[in-house]
Short mmCIF file of C-alpha atoms in Angstrom, two decimals:
data_model
loop_
_atom_site.label_atom_id
_atom_site.label_comp_id
_atom_site.label_asym_id
_atom_site.label_seq_id
_atom_site.Cartn_x
_atom_site.Cartn_y
_atom_site.Cartn_z
CA MET T 47 151.10 84.33 80.12
CA ALA T 48 150.04 86.16 83.30
CA GLU T 49 146.34 86.95 83.87
CA THR T 50 147.07 90.69 83.74
CA ASP T 51 148.62 90.27 80.27
CA LYS T 52 145.37 88.69 79.00
CA MET T 53 143.10 91.54 80.06
CA PRO T 54 143.53 93.81 76.96
CA GLU T 55 142.91 90.83 74.67
CA LEU T 56 139.83 89.79 76.64
CA THR T 57 138.46 93.33 76.53
CA GLU T 58 138.86 93.39 72.74
CA LEU T 59 137.14 89.96 72.43
CA ARG T 60 134.20 91.11 74.54
CA ALA T 61 133.84 94.28 72.44
CA GLU T 62 133.98 92.25 69.22
CA ILE T 63 131.36 89.78 70.53
CA ALA T 64 129.00 92.60 71.48
CA SER T 65 129.44 94.26 68.08
CA LEU T 66 128.86 91.00 66.17
CA LYS T 67 125.74 90.18 68.19
CA ALA T 68 124.31 93.62 67.53
CA GLU T 69 124.90 93.18 63.78
CA VAL T 70 123.35 89.69 63.77
CA ALA T 71 120.28 90.97 65.60
CA GLN T 72 119.91 93.80 63.07
CA LEU T 73 120.32 91.44 60.11
CA ARG T 74 117.72 89.09 61.51
CA LYS T 75 115.31 91.97 61.87
CA GLU T 76 115.95 92.98 58.27
CA GLN T 77 115.38 89.42 57.11
CA THR T 78 112.05 89.30 58.94
CA LEU T 79 110.96 92.64 57.46
CA ARG T 80 111.79 91.49 53.95
CA ASN T 81 109.61 88.42 54.50
CA LEU T 82 111.98 86.29 52.46
CA THR T 83 110.67 82.91 51.30
CA LEU T 84 112.52 79.72 50.40
CA PRO T 85 112.99 79.24 46.64
CA SER T 86 110.99 76.62 44.79
CA PRO T 87 112.87 73.70 43.20
CA ASN T 88 112.85 75.52 39.81
CA GLN T 89 114.06 78.82 41.18
CA THR T 90 117.47 80.12 42.04
CA GLU T 91 117.87 81.59 45.48
CA PRO T 92 118.16 85.38 45.29
CA THR T 93 121.72 86.58 45.50
CA SER T 94 120.88 89.17 48.15
CA ARG T 95 119.32 86.54 50.43
CA ARG T 96 122.21 84.14 49.89
CA LYS T 97 124.69 86.84 50.81
CA LEU T 98 122.63 87.82 53.83
CA LEU T 99 122.49 84.26 55.14
CA LYS T 100 126.20 83.78 54.51
CA LYS T 101 126.94 86.94 56.43
CA ILE T 102 124.78 85.86 59.35
CA GLY T 103 126.49 82.45 59.34
CA ALA T 104 129.93 83.98 59.25
CA MET T 105 129.10 86.36 62.07
CA ALA T 106 127.65 83.53 64.16
CA ALA T 107 130.83 81.56 63.60
CA GLY T 108 132.85 84.58 64.63
CA ILE T 109 130.80 84.94 67.81
CA SER T 110 131.29 81.26 68.62
CA ALA T 111 135.02 81.45 68.03
CA ALA T 112 135.36 84.58 70.12
CA SER T 113 133.30 83.01 72.90
CA VAL T 114 135.45 79.87 72.87
CA ALA T 115 138.58 81.98 73.04
CA THR T 116 137.18 83.92 75.98
CA LEU T 117 136.20 80.74 77.84
CA ALA T 118 139.57 79.19 77.12
CA SER T 119 141.20 82.14 78.82
CA GLY T 120 139.47 81.16 82.06
CA VAL T 121 137.13 84.16 82.21
CA THR T 122 133.34 83.72 82.02
CA ASN T 123 131.55 85.37 79.12
CA THR T 124 129.39 88.15 80.56
CA ALA T 125 127.71 89.27 77.33
CA GLN T 126 124.22 90.64 77.85
CA ALA T 127 121.07 91.20 75.83
CA ALA T 128 119.34 94.57 76.04
CA ASP T 129 116.05 96.03 74.78
CA GLY T 130 115.21 94.70 71.32
CA ASP T 131 117.79 91.89 71.41
CA PHE T 132 117.10 88.19 71.51
CA MET T 133 117.22 86.64 74.97
CA LEU T 134 120.58 84.99 75.64
CA LEU T 135 120.27 81.79 77.65
CA GLY T 136 122.89 81.38 80.34
CA ASN T 137 123.59 85.12 80.44
CA SER T 138 122.27 88.24 82.10
CA ASN T 139 119.56 89.94 80.03
CA LEU T 140 118.94 93.62 80.61
CA ALA T 141 115.74 95.43 79.60
CA SER T 142 114.22 98.71 80.70
CA ASN T 143 110.70 97.65 79.62
CA SER T 144 108.53 94.63 80.38
CA THR T 145 108.67 91.44 78.34
CA TYR T 146 105.02 90.55 77.75
CA LEU T 147 103.89 87.15 76.43
CA SER T 148 100.28 86.73 75.29
CA GLN T 149 98.22 85.03 72.58
CA VAL T 150 96.01 88.13 72.14
CA SER T 151 97.09 90.39 69.32
CA GLY T 152 97.11 94.10 70.00
CA ALA T 153 97.12 93.60 73.78
CA THR T 154 98.42 96.60 75.74
CA PRO T 155 99.07 95.61 79.37
CA THR T 156 99.07 98.12 82.19
CA GLY T 157 101.89 97.83 84.68
CA LYS T 158 105.50 96.78 84.64
CA ALA T 159 107.13 93.42 85.27
CA ILE T 160 110.46 91.92 84.19
CA LEU T 161 108.57 89.00 82.63
CA TRP T 162 104.80 88.84 82.26
CA GLY T 163 102.97 85.78 80.98
CA ASP T 164 99.25 86.31 80.34
CA TRP T 165 96.62 83.81 79.20
CA ASN T 166 93.83 86.03 77.94
CA THR T 167 90.90 85.57 75.60
CA SER T 168 90.25 89.22 74.89
CA ALA T 169 92.33 92.37 74.81
CA ALA T 170 89.39 94.07 76.54
CA THR T 171 89.88 91.97 79.68
CA LEU T 172 93.57 92.67 80.21
CA PRO T 173 94.43 93.03 83.90
CA SER T 174 96.70 95.67 85.35
CA ILE T 175 99.51 95.04 87.80
CA PRO T 176 101.43 97.40 90.07
CA ALA T 177 104.89 98.54 89.07
CA ASN T 178 108.11 96.91 90.27
CA VAL T 179 107.01 93.27 89.87
CA GLY T 180 109.69 90.69 89.14
CA LEU T 181 107.53 87.97 87.59
CA ALA T 182 103.82 88.22 86.73
CA GLY T 183 101.35 85.55 85.70
CA THR T 184 97.77 86.47 84.83
CA ALA T 185 94.78 84.83 83.20
CA GLY T 186 91.90 86.89 81.82
CA LYS T 187 88.25 86.04 81.43
CA SER T 188 85.59 87.01 78.90
CA THR T 189 81.93 86.09 78.42
CA GLY T 190 81.51 82.33 78.12
CA ASP T 191 85.08 81.64 79.24
CA ASN T 192 85.94 79.55 82.27
CA GLY T 193 88.65 81.97 83.33
CA GLY T 194 92.14 80.68 84.05
CA ILE T 195 94.96 80.20 86.54
CA GLY T 196 97.53 82.94 86.96
CA GLY T 197 100.37 80.66 88.03
CA PHE T 198 101.17 76.99 88.50
CA PHE T 199 103.99 75.80 90.74
CA ARG T 200 105.09 72.26 91.50
CA GLY T 201 108.06 70.78 93.31
CA ASN T 202 108.88 67.52 95.03
CA GLN T 203 110.47 69.40 97.92
CA ALA T 204 107.96 72.25 97.98
CA ALA T 205 105.69 73.95 95.46
CA LEU T 206 106.71 77.46 96.52
CA LEU T 207 109.35 79.12 98.70
CA LEU T 208 108.56 82.50 100.25
CA ASN T 209 111.44 84.48 101.69
CA ALA T 210 111.63 87.61 103.82
CA GLY T 211 112.97 90.77 102.19
CA GLU T 212 116.27 92.46 102.97
CA LEU T 213 114.78 94.57 105.79
CA PRO T 214 111.81 92.60 107.17
CA VAL T 215 109.86 93.77 110.22
CA ALA T 216 108.31 91.56 112.89
CA ASN T 217 104.81 92.91 112.21
CA PRO T 218 103.87 94.64 108.93
CA ASN T 219 101.06 96.50 110.75
CA SER T 220 103.79 98.62 112.36
CA GLY T 221 105.71 99.28 109.13
CA THR T 222 105.91 102.47 107.07
CA THR T 223 105.74 100.99 103.55
CA PRO T 224 102.58 101.26 101.41
CA HIS T 225 100.96 97.91 100.59
CA LEU T 226 98.12 96.61 98.43
CA GLN T 227 95.26 94.32 99.35
CA GLY T 228 96.18 90.74 98.50
CA GLU T 229 99.90 90.99 99.26
CA ILE T 230 101.59 88.20 101.23
CA TYR T 231 104.41 89.16 103.58
CA VAL T 232 107.06 87.10 105.40
CA ASP T 233 108.21 88.76 108.63
CA SER T 234 111.59 88.64 110.34
CA ASN T 235 110.55 85.58 112.37
CA GLY T 236 109.29 83.59 109.39
CA GLY T 237 105.61 84.41 110.03
CA ILE T 238 103.27 84.75 107.04
CA TRP T 239 100.84 87.70 106.79
CA PHE T 240 98.05 88.65 104.36
CA CYS T 241 97.10 92.25 103.54
CA VAL T 242 93.31 92.72 103.77
CA ILE T 243 93.14 96.51 103.31
CA SER T 244 95.45 98.63 101.13
CA GLY T 245 97.27 101.51 102.77
CA THR T 246 100.42 102.61 104.59
CA PRO T 247 101.18 100.21 106.11
CA GLY T 248 97.79 98.64 105.31
CA SER T 249 95.84 96.21 107.47
CA TRP T 250 97.33 92.74 107.91
CA ARG T 251 96.19 89.37 109.29
CA LYS T 252 98.70 86.75 110.41
CA LEU T 253 98.20 83.37 108.73
CA ALA T 254 100.95 81.29 110.33
CA GLY T 255 104.15 81.55 112.33
CA SER T 256 106.41 79.84 114.82
CA ASP T 257 104.58 81.59 117.67
CA SER T 258 101.04 80.89 116.44
CA MET T 259 98.91 77.83 117.16
CA GLY T 260 98.09 76.96 113.54
CA THR T 261 94.81 75.44 112.32
CA TYR T 262 92.42 73.72 114.69
CA HIS T 263 91.63 70.05 113.95
CA MET T 264 88.71 68.36 115.70
CA LEU T 265 89.02 64.69 116.56
CA PRO T 266 86.20 62.48 115.25
CA ALA T 267 85.05 62.19 118.87
CA SER T 268 86.43 63.02 122.29
CA ASP T 269 89.15 60.51 123.17
CA ARG T 270 90.97 59.63 126.40
CA PHE T 271 94.72 60.16 126.41
CA LEU T 272 95.45 59.90 130.15
CA ASP T 273 93.88 57.98 133.05
CA THR T 274 96.11 57.54 136.09
CA ARG T 275 93.68 55.08 137.69
CA SER T 276 95.45 52.35 135.72
CA GLY T 277 98.64 53.21 137.59
CA THR T 278 99.78 55.34 140.51
CA ILE T 279 97.89 58.26 142.01
CA LEU T 280 99.59 61.63 141.50
CA ALA T 281 101.34 62.54 144.75
CA VAL T 282 101.16 65.77 146.75
CA ASN T 283 103.25 68.61 145.31
CA SER T 284 104.34 66.46 142.38
CA VAL T 285 105.30 67.59 138.87
CA ASN T 286 104.19 65.01 136.29
CA ASN T 287 105.06 65.09 132.58
CA PHE T 288 102.97 63.29 129.96
CA THR T 289 103.57 62.85 126.22
CA LEU T 290 100.34 63.20 124.24
CA THR T 291 101.54 63.31 120.61
CA GLY T 292 102.25 60.21 118.61
CA VAL T 293 100.07 57.99 120.84
CA ASN T 294 96.56 56.65 120.33
CA GLY T 295 93.57 57.47 122.46
CA SER T 296 92.05 54.57 124.40
CA PHE T 297 88.50 54.90 123.00
CA ASN T 298 88.61 55.68 119.28
CA THR T 299 92.36 55.18 118.61
CA SER T 300 92.52 58.83 117.56
CA SER T 301 95.97 60.37 117.61
CA ILE T 302 97.53 63.78 118.07
CA PRO T 303 100.23 64.09 115.38
CA THR T 304 103.82 65.00 116.07
CA GLY T 305 104.30 68.74 115.71
CA ALA T 306 100.91 69.67 117.19
CA ARG T 307 101.13 73.03 118.96
CA GLY T 308 98.30 72.69 121.47
CA ILE T 309 95.23 70.70 122.50
CA THR T 310 91.70 71.27 123.75
CA GLY T 311 89.78 68.97 126.06
CA THR T 312 88.54 68.20 129.55
CA ILE T 313 90.61 67.37 132.64
CA THR T 314 89.11 65.55 135.64
CA ALA T 315 90.35 65.16 139.22
CA LEU T 316 88.88 62.21 141.12
CA SER T 317 89.51 59.89 144.09
CA SER T 318 91.35 62.76 145.80
CA THR T 319 92.81 62.16 149.28
CA GLY T 320 91.98 65.67 150.43
CA ALA T 321 91.36 69.26 149.34
CA GLY T 322 93.83 70.43 146.72
CA LEU T 323 94.41 72.10 143.38
CA LEU T 324 95.67 71.11 139.96
CA LYS T 325 97.56 73.03 137.24
CA ILE T 326 98.57 72.12 133.68
CA TYR T 327 101.05 73.80 131.30
CA ALA T 328 103.44 73.00 128.46
CA THR T 329 106.42 71.08 129.81
CA ASP T 330 108.92 73.52 128.26
CA PHE T 331 107.15 76.57 129.72
CA VAL T 332 109.60 79.22 130.96
CA PRO T 333 108.33 82.21 133.01
CA ASN T 334 108.97 85.65 131.57
CA PRO T 335 111.12 87.03 133.06
CA PRO T 336 112.81 83.76 134.10
CA ASN T 337 113.11 83.13 137.83
CA THR T 338 115.39 80.26 138.78
CA GLY T 339 114.32 80.51 142.40
CA ASN T 340 110.72 79.50 141.69
CA PRO T 341 109.34 76.60 139.66
CA PRO T 342 107.23 77.30 136.54
CA TYR T 343 103.96 76.22 138.21
CA ASN T 344 104.20 79.24 140.48
CA TYR T 345 103.48 81.34 137.39
CA THR T 346 100.37 79.48 136.24
CA THR T 347 96.79 79.55 137.45
CA SER T 348 94.82 76.74 139.06
CA LEU T 349 92.61 74.81 136.65
CA ILE T 350 90.76 72.67 139.21
CA ASN T 351 90.19 72.96 142.95
CA TYR T 352 89.05 69.62 144.37
CA ALA T 353 87.88 68.13 147.68
CA THR T 354 88.17 64.69 149.25
CA ASN T 355 86.65 61.99 147.01
CA VAL T 356 84.79 64.57 144.92
CA THR T 357 84.97 64.28 141.11
CA VAL T 358 85.57 67.66 139.50
CA ASN T 359 86.34 68.49 135.85
CA ASN T 360 87.01 71.54 133.72
CA GLY T 361 87.58 72.36 130.04
CA PHE T 362 90.97 73.62 128.95
CA VAL T 363 93.13 74.83 126.07
CA CYS T 364 96.83 74.12 126.60
CA ARG T 365 99.97 74.60 124.58
CA LEU T 366 102.15 71.51 124.02
CA SER T 367 105.91 71.52 124.38
CA SER T 368 108.11 71.06 121.31
CA SER T 369 108.22 67.35 122.19
CA GLY T 370 104.43 67.11 122.58
CA GLN T 371 104.29 67.08 126.38
CA ILE T 372 102.19 68.73 129.07
CA THR T 373 102.91 68.95 132.80
CA VAL T 374 100.33 68.30 135.51
CA TYR T 375 101.13 69.83 138.89
CA VAL T 376 99.26 68.54 141.97
CA ALA T 377 99.24 70.54 145.20
CA THR T 378 98.04 69.92 148.80
CA ALA T 379 96.47 66.49 148.25
CA SER T 380 97.01 63.45 146.00
CA THR T 381 94.55 62.80 143.19
CA HIS T 382 93.92 60.71 140.10
CA VAL T 383 93.66 62.60 136.80
CA ILE T 384 91.85 61.93 133.52
CA ILE T 385 92.51 63.91 130.31
CA ASP T 386 90.03 63.68 127.42
CA VAL T 387 91.07 65.49 124.22
CA THR T 388 88.63 66.94 121.70
CA GLY T 389 91.07 68.46 119.18
CA TYR T 390 94.51 69.86 118.48
CA TYR T 391 96.25 72.80 116.77
CA LEU T 392 98.73 72.21 113.99
#
């Protein structure tokens, strides 16, 4: 039989399933209201209850048979539960009001969420949430209570995945949407922001992003990661690349982990053959706008100006390349270089 020939039959089956489910739900409600009890060994089960249970069983069987027939036809059952119905696992469940779960009797929550789970010790301490929330988890607190945790997430891959909305902006401070204090926002570049003041668009602080340096980590003590005196002096007008991540310092065996975004420390020029200057920058630095006619060091400032056989040092903060490298450019005169690192950003 062609698929088009099955459609009227499938429509009838779906209508019958919906009707049977509505009747079962109503009968279950009636059974609960009647507060029926199981008969004692010396009693005969009431006829009305026996008939009611038989009817529910027959209807359930009818639903199962209709569902099997629908599945056998190759079309997925799309039956849904609406307000007042039992939740149907494996199906869409539609409701115009919130589904609120709590152990406090008489609790009246303020706000609207598709599903709201609340651990509360007193109806007087019920929190309120803004409207249009997909999933809410709250935990109240009363006198003498230790409070609670609103949500618990755990995963071997990650505990939580935050995703940008359908129309994310690069900076929520420039948006036009009203926001509330405490919101977390993911921008169009994957950056994470926190709202500190409610408003339109509110006041936001950036927590992390691909273009930010991350959190600063101090080494236990300053450690040496480069000393050219154990090798060759850096030549005049030379561009020298050094990898600083994934290696140990020579003093305290500290290390800068792979993925570090930048470092802080001191750079020293010594044993110089003449007057010159020294520059450092991330090895993958590209001038903006790019200029293929000039090398990158032409777009950076001098960090040290040195003289013949004079030891000179200076503190620095420098971004690392994606591979954990920095470039040292030496101009005018050769010199040895020492780099001591005090911390890194990750």
